[in-house]
PDB file of C-alpha atoms in Angstrom:
ATOM      1  CA  UNK A 116     122.025 104.170 101.653  1.00 88.00           C
ATOM      2  CA  UNK A 117     121.662 103.011  98.112  1.00 95.00           C
ATOM      3  CA  UNK A 118     119.261 103.293  95.689  1.00 97.00           C
ATOM      4  CA  UNK A 119     116.791 100.610  96.272  1.00 97.00           C
ATOM      5  CA  UNK A 120     117.050 101.507  99.825  1.00 97.00           C
ATOM      6  CA  UNK A 121     115.621 104.927  99.661  1.00 98.00           C
ATOM      7  CA  UNK A 122     113.062 103.666  97.110  1.00 98.00           C
ATOM      8  CA  UNK A 123     111.831 101.803  99.668  1.00 98.00           C
ATOM      9  CA  UNK A 124     111.948 103.623 102.708  1.00 98.00           C
ATOM     10  CA  UNK A 125     110.175 106.478 100.625  1.00 98.00           C
ATOM     11  CA  UNK A 126     107.423 104.340  99.015  1.00 98.00           C
ATOM     12  CA  UNK A 127     106.756 103.114 103.229  1.00 98.00           C
ATOM     13  CA  UNK A 128     106.885 106.763 104.050  1.00 98.00           C
ATOM     14  CA  UNK A 129     104.274 107.177 101.318  1.00 98.00           C
ATOM     15  CA  UNK A 130     101.951 104.111 102.185  1.00 98.00           C
ATOM     16  CA  UNK A 131     102.480 105.510 105.214  1.00 98.00           C
ATOM     17  CA  UNK A 132     101.295 108.937 105.500  1.00 98.00           C
ATOM     18  CA  UNK A 133      98.311 107.563 103.019  1.00 98.00           C
ATOM     19  CA  UNK A 134      97.039 105.025 105.902  1.00 98.00           C
ATOM     20  CA  UNK A 135      97.404 102.488 102.616  1.00 98.00           C
ATOM     21  CA  UNK A 136      99.691  99.520 104.886  1.00 97.00           C
ATOM     22  CA  UNK A 137      96.275  97.685 105.122  1.00 97.00           C
ATOM     23  CA  UNK A 138      95.604  97.845 101.249  1.00 98.00           C
ATOM     24  CA  UNK A 139      99.401  96.932 100.932  1.00 98.00           C
ATOM     25  CA  UNK A 140      98.796  93.413 101.102  1.00 98.00           C
ATOM     26  CA  UNK A 141     100.879  90.654  99.715  1.00 98.00           C
ATOM     27  CA  UNK A 142      98.390  89.098  97.959  1.00 98.00           C
ATOM     28  CA  UNK A 143      97.215  93.081  97.062  1.00 98.00           C
ATOM     29  CA  UNK A 144     100.321  93.698  95.684  1.00 98.00           C
ATOM     30  CA  UNK A 145     100.804  90.909  93.837  1.00 98.00           C
ATOM     31  CA  UNK A 146      97.709  91.632  92.350  1.00 98.00           C
ATOM     32  CA  UNK A 147      98.450  95.083  91.486  1.00 98.00           C
ATOM     33  CA  UNK A 148     101.921  94.322  90.038  1.00 98.00           C
ATOM     34  CA  UNK A 149     100.775  91.651  88.141  1.00 98.00           C
ATOM     35  CA  UNK A 150      98.287  94.748  86.778  1.00 98.00           C
ATOM     36  CA  UNK A 151     100.758  96.894  86.571  1.00 98.00           C
ATOM     37  CA  UNK A 152     102.811  93.657  83.788  1.00 98.00           C
ATOM     38  CA  UNK A 153     100.110  93.927  82.055  1.00 98.00           C
ATOM     39  CA  UNK A 154     100.436  97.792  81.090  1.00 98.00           C
ATOM     40  CA  UNK A 155     103.657  97.595  80.151  1.00 98.00           C
ATOM     41  CA  UNK A 156     102.990  93.952  77.561  1.00 98.00           C
ATOM     42  CA  UNK A 157      99.986  96.554  76.021  1.00 98.00           C
ATOM     43  CA  UNK A 158     101.984  98.702  74.848  1.00 97.00           C
ATOM     44  CA  UNK A 159     104.805  96.401  73.018  1.00 97.00           C
ATOM     45  CA  UNK A 160     102.256  93.668  72.374  1.00 97.00           C
ATOM     46  CA  UNK A 161     101.277  94.580  68.738  1.00 97.00           C
ATOM     47  CA  UNK A 162     104.291  95.643  67.695  1.00 96.00           C
ATOM     48  CA  UNK A 163     106.824  94.370  65.001  1.00 96.00           C
ATOM     49  CA  UNK A 164     110.158  93.054  66.867  1.00 95.00           C
ATOM     50  CA  UNK A 165     111.635  96.087  65.340  1.00 96.00           C
ATOM     51  CA  UNK A 166     109.437  98.046  66.175  1.00 96.00           C
ATOM     52  CA  UNK A 167     109.785  97.184  69.966  1.00 95.00           C
ATOM     53  CA  UNK A 168     112.864  97.724  69.547  1.00 95.00           C
ATOM     54  CA  UNK A 169     112.614 101.532  68.168  1.00 96.00           C
ATOM     55  CA  UNK A 170     110.223 102.204  71.257  1.00 97.00           C
ATOM     56  CA  UNK A 171     111.822 104.282  72.967  1.00 96.00           C
ATOM     57  CA  UNK A 172     113.017 106.731  69.758  1.00 97.00           C
ATOM     58  CA  UNK A 173     109.535 107.464  70.191  1.00 96.00           C
ATOM     59  CA  UNK A 174     109.155 110.386  72.252  1.00 97.00           C
ATOM     60  CA  UNK A 175     105.251 109.778  73.413  1.00 97.00           C
ATOM     61  CA  UNK A 176     105.455 105.396  73.261  1.00 97.00           C
ATOM     62  CA  UNK A 177     108.611 105.824  75.466  1.00 97.00           C
ATOM     63  CA  UNK A 178     107.403 108.153  77.823  1.00 98.00           C
ATOM     64  CA  UNK A 179     104.337 105.539  78.478  1.00 98.00           C
ATOM     65  CA  UNK A 180     106.610 102.357  78.334  1.00 98.00           C
ATOM     66  CA  UNK A 181     109.195 104.606  81.168  1.00 98.00           C
ATOM     67  CA  UNK A 182     106.102 104.762  82.919  1.00 98.00           C
ATOM     68  CA  UNK A 183     104.976 101.361  82.777  1.00 98.00           C
ATOM     69  CA  UNK A 184     107.823 100.383  83.907  1.00 98.00           C
ATOM     70  CA  UNK A 185     108.333 103.137  86.911  1.00 98.00           C
ATOM     71  CA  UNK A 186     104.997 100.748  88.171  1.00 98.00           C
ATOM     72  CA  UNK A 187     106.601  98.572  87.814  1.00 98.00           C
ATOM     73  CA  UNK A 188     109.507  98.566  90.255  1.00 98.00           C
ATOM     74  CA  UNK A 189     107.093 100.732  92.181  1.00 98.00           C
ATOM     75  CA  UNK A 190     104.704  97.851  93.337  1.00 98.00           C
ATOM     76  CA  UNK A 191     107.585  94.718  92.772  1.00 98.00           C
ATOM     77  CA  UNK A 192     109.567  96.887  95.374  1.00 98.00           C
ATOM     78  CA  UNK A 193     106.823  97.117  97.568  1.00 98.00           C
ATOM     79  CA  UNK A 194     105.617  93.743  97.505  1.00 98.00           C
ATOM     80  CA  UNK A 195     109.372  93.026  98.576  1.00 98.00           C
ATOM     81  CA  UNK A 196     109.312  95.169 101.114  1.00 98.00           C
ATOM     82  CA  UNK A 197     105.659  94.283 102.426  1.00 98.00           C
ATOM     83  CA  UNK A 198     107.114  90.534 102.606  1.00 98.00           C
ATOM     84  CA  UNK A 199     110.964  91.529 103.675  1.00 98.00           C
ATOM     85  CA  UNK A 200     112.703  90.014 100.924  1.00 98.00           C
ATOM     86  CA  UNK A 201     116.319  91.824  99.888  1.00 97.00           C
ATOM     87  CA  UNK A 202     115.584  91.873  96.748  1.00 97.00           C
ATOM     88  CA  UNK A 203     119.038  92.899  95.357  1.00 96.00           C
ATOM     89  CA  UNK A 204     120.588  89.628  96.800  1.00 97.00           C
ATOM     90  CA  UNK A 205     116.856  87.795  95.297  1.00 98.00           C
ATOM     91  CA  UNK A 206     118.764  88.453  92.612  1.00 98.00           C
ATOM     92  CA  UNK A 207     122.116  87.534  92.451  1.00 98.00           C
ATOM     93  CA  UNK A 208     120.883  84.443  94.210  1.00 98.00           C
ATOM     94  CA  UNK A 209     119.208  83.385  91.227  1.00 97.00           C
ATOM     95  CA  UNK A 210     122.053  84.876  88.939  1.00 97.00           C
ATOM     96  CA  UNK A 211     124.375  81.801  90.611  1.00 96.00           C
ATOM     97  CA  UNK A 212     121.784  79.232  89.528  1.00 95.00           C
ATOM     98  CA  UNK A 213     121.203  80.729  86.069  1.00 95.00           C
ATOM     99  CA  UNK A 214     125.141  80.599  85.893  1.00 94.00           C
ATOM    100  CA  UNK A 215     125.195  77.121  87.696  1.00 93.00           C
ATOM    101  CA  UNK A 216     122.159  75.180  85.115  1.00 93.00           C
ATOM    102  CA  UNK A 217     123.433  77.817  82.503  1.00 95.00           C
ATOM    103  CA  UNK A 218     127.556  77.194  81.437  1.00 92.00           C
ATOM    104  CA  UNK A 219     128.203  79.111  78.436  1.00 93.00           C
ATOM    105  CA  UNK A 220     130.158  76.782  77.036  1.00 91.00           C
ATOM    106  CA  UNK A 221     126.812  74.344  76.537  1.00 91.00           C
ATOM    107  CA  UNK A 222     124.065  77.315  76.305  1.00 94.00           C
ATOM    108  CA  UNK A 223     126.086  80.115  74.297  1.00 94.00           C
ATOM    109  CA  UNK A 224     123.804  81.667  71.730  1.00 94.00           C
ATOM    110  CA  UNK A 225     121.330  79.007  72.082  1.00 93.00           C
ATOM    111  CA  UNK A 226     117.246  79.702  73.794  1.00 92.00           C
ATOM    112  CA  UNK A 227     116.754  75.589  75.103  1.00 92.00           C
ATOM    113  CA  UNK A 228     115.790  75.396  78.041  1.00 91.00           C
ATOM    114  CA  UNK A 229     118.991  73.049  81.334  1.00 88.00           C
ATOM    115  CA  UNK A 230     117.147  70.255  82.751  1.00 86.00           C
ATOM    116  CA  UNK A 231     114.713  70.343  85.276  1.00 83.00           C
ATOM    117  CA  UNK A 232     116.954  70.474  88.765  1.00 78.00           C
ATOM    118  CA  UNK A 233     116.824  66.732  90.320  1.00 72.00           C
TER     119      UNK A 233
END
């Protein structure tokens, strides 16, 4: 079993023991995920780019960022499980699409978007 699969199982058990499955609807989990992403953003919001790059060198800030990243991971993983989505497989599919849309020779060092897929 992979570490992600271990986490999925642990989250299922965590919710089941507390009888929280009834609350773990896709809508509720997506909303909770959005809230946690907001909390992560709040940790970086008013930092300069240079300060943001150094945030992990401040023990207190690093602990807060790690905690918010953990919350995001937990809710994303739980949402994917409830929806029956294999996160790793979905990420590989998305990366494959990105490799087709953004060939390295054309987009290296560029921030521009690829044209829409028709």
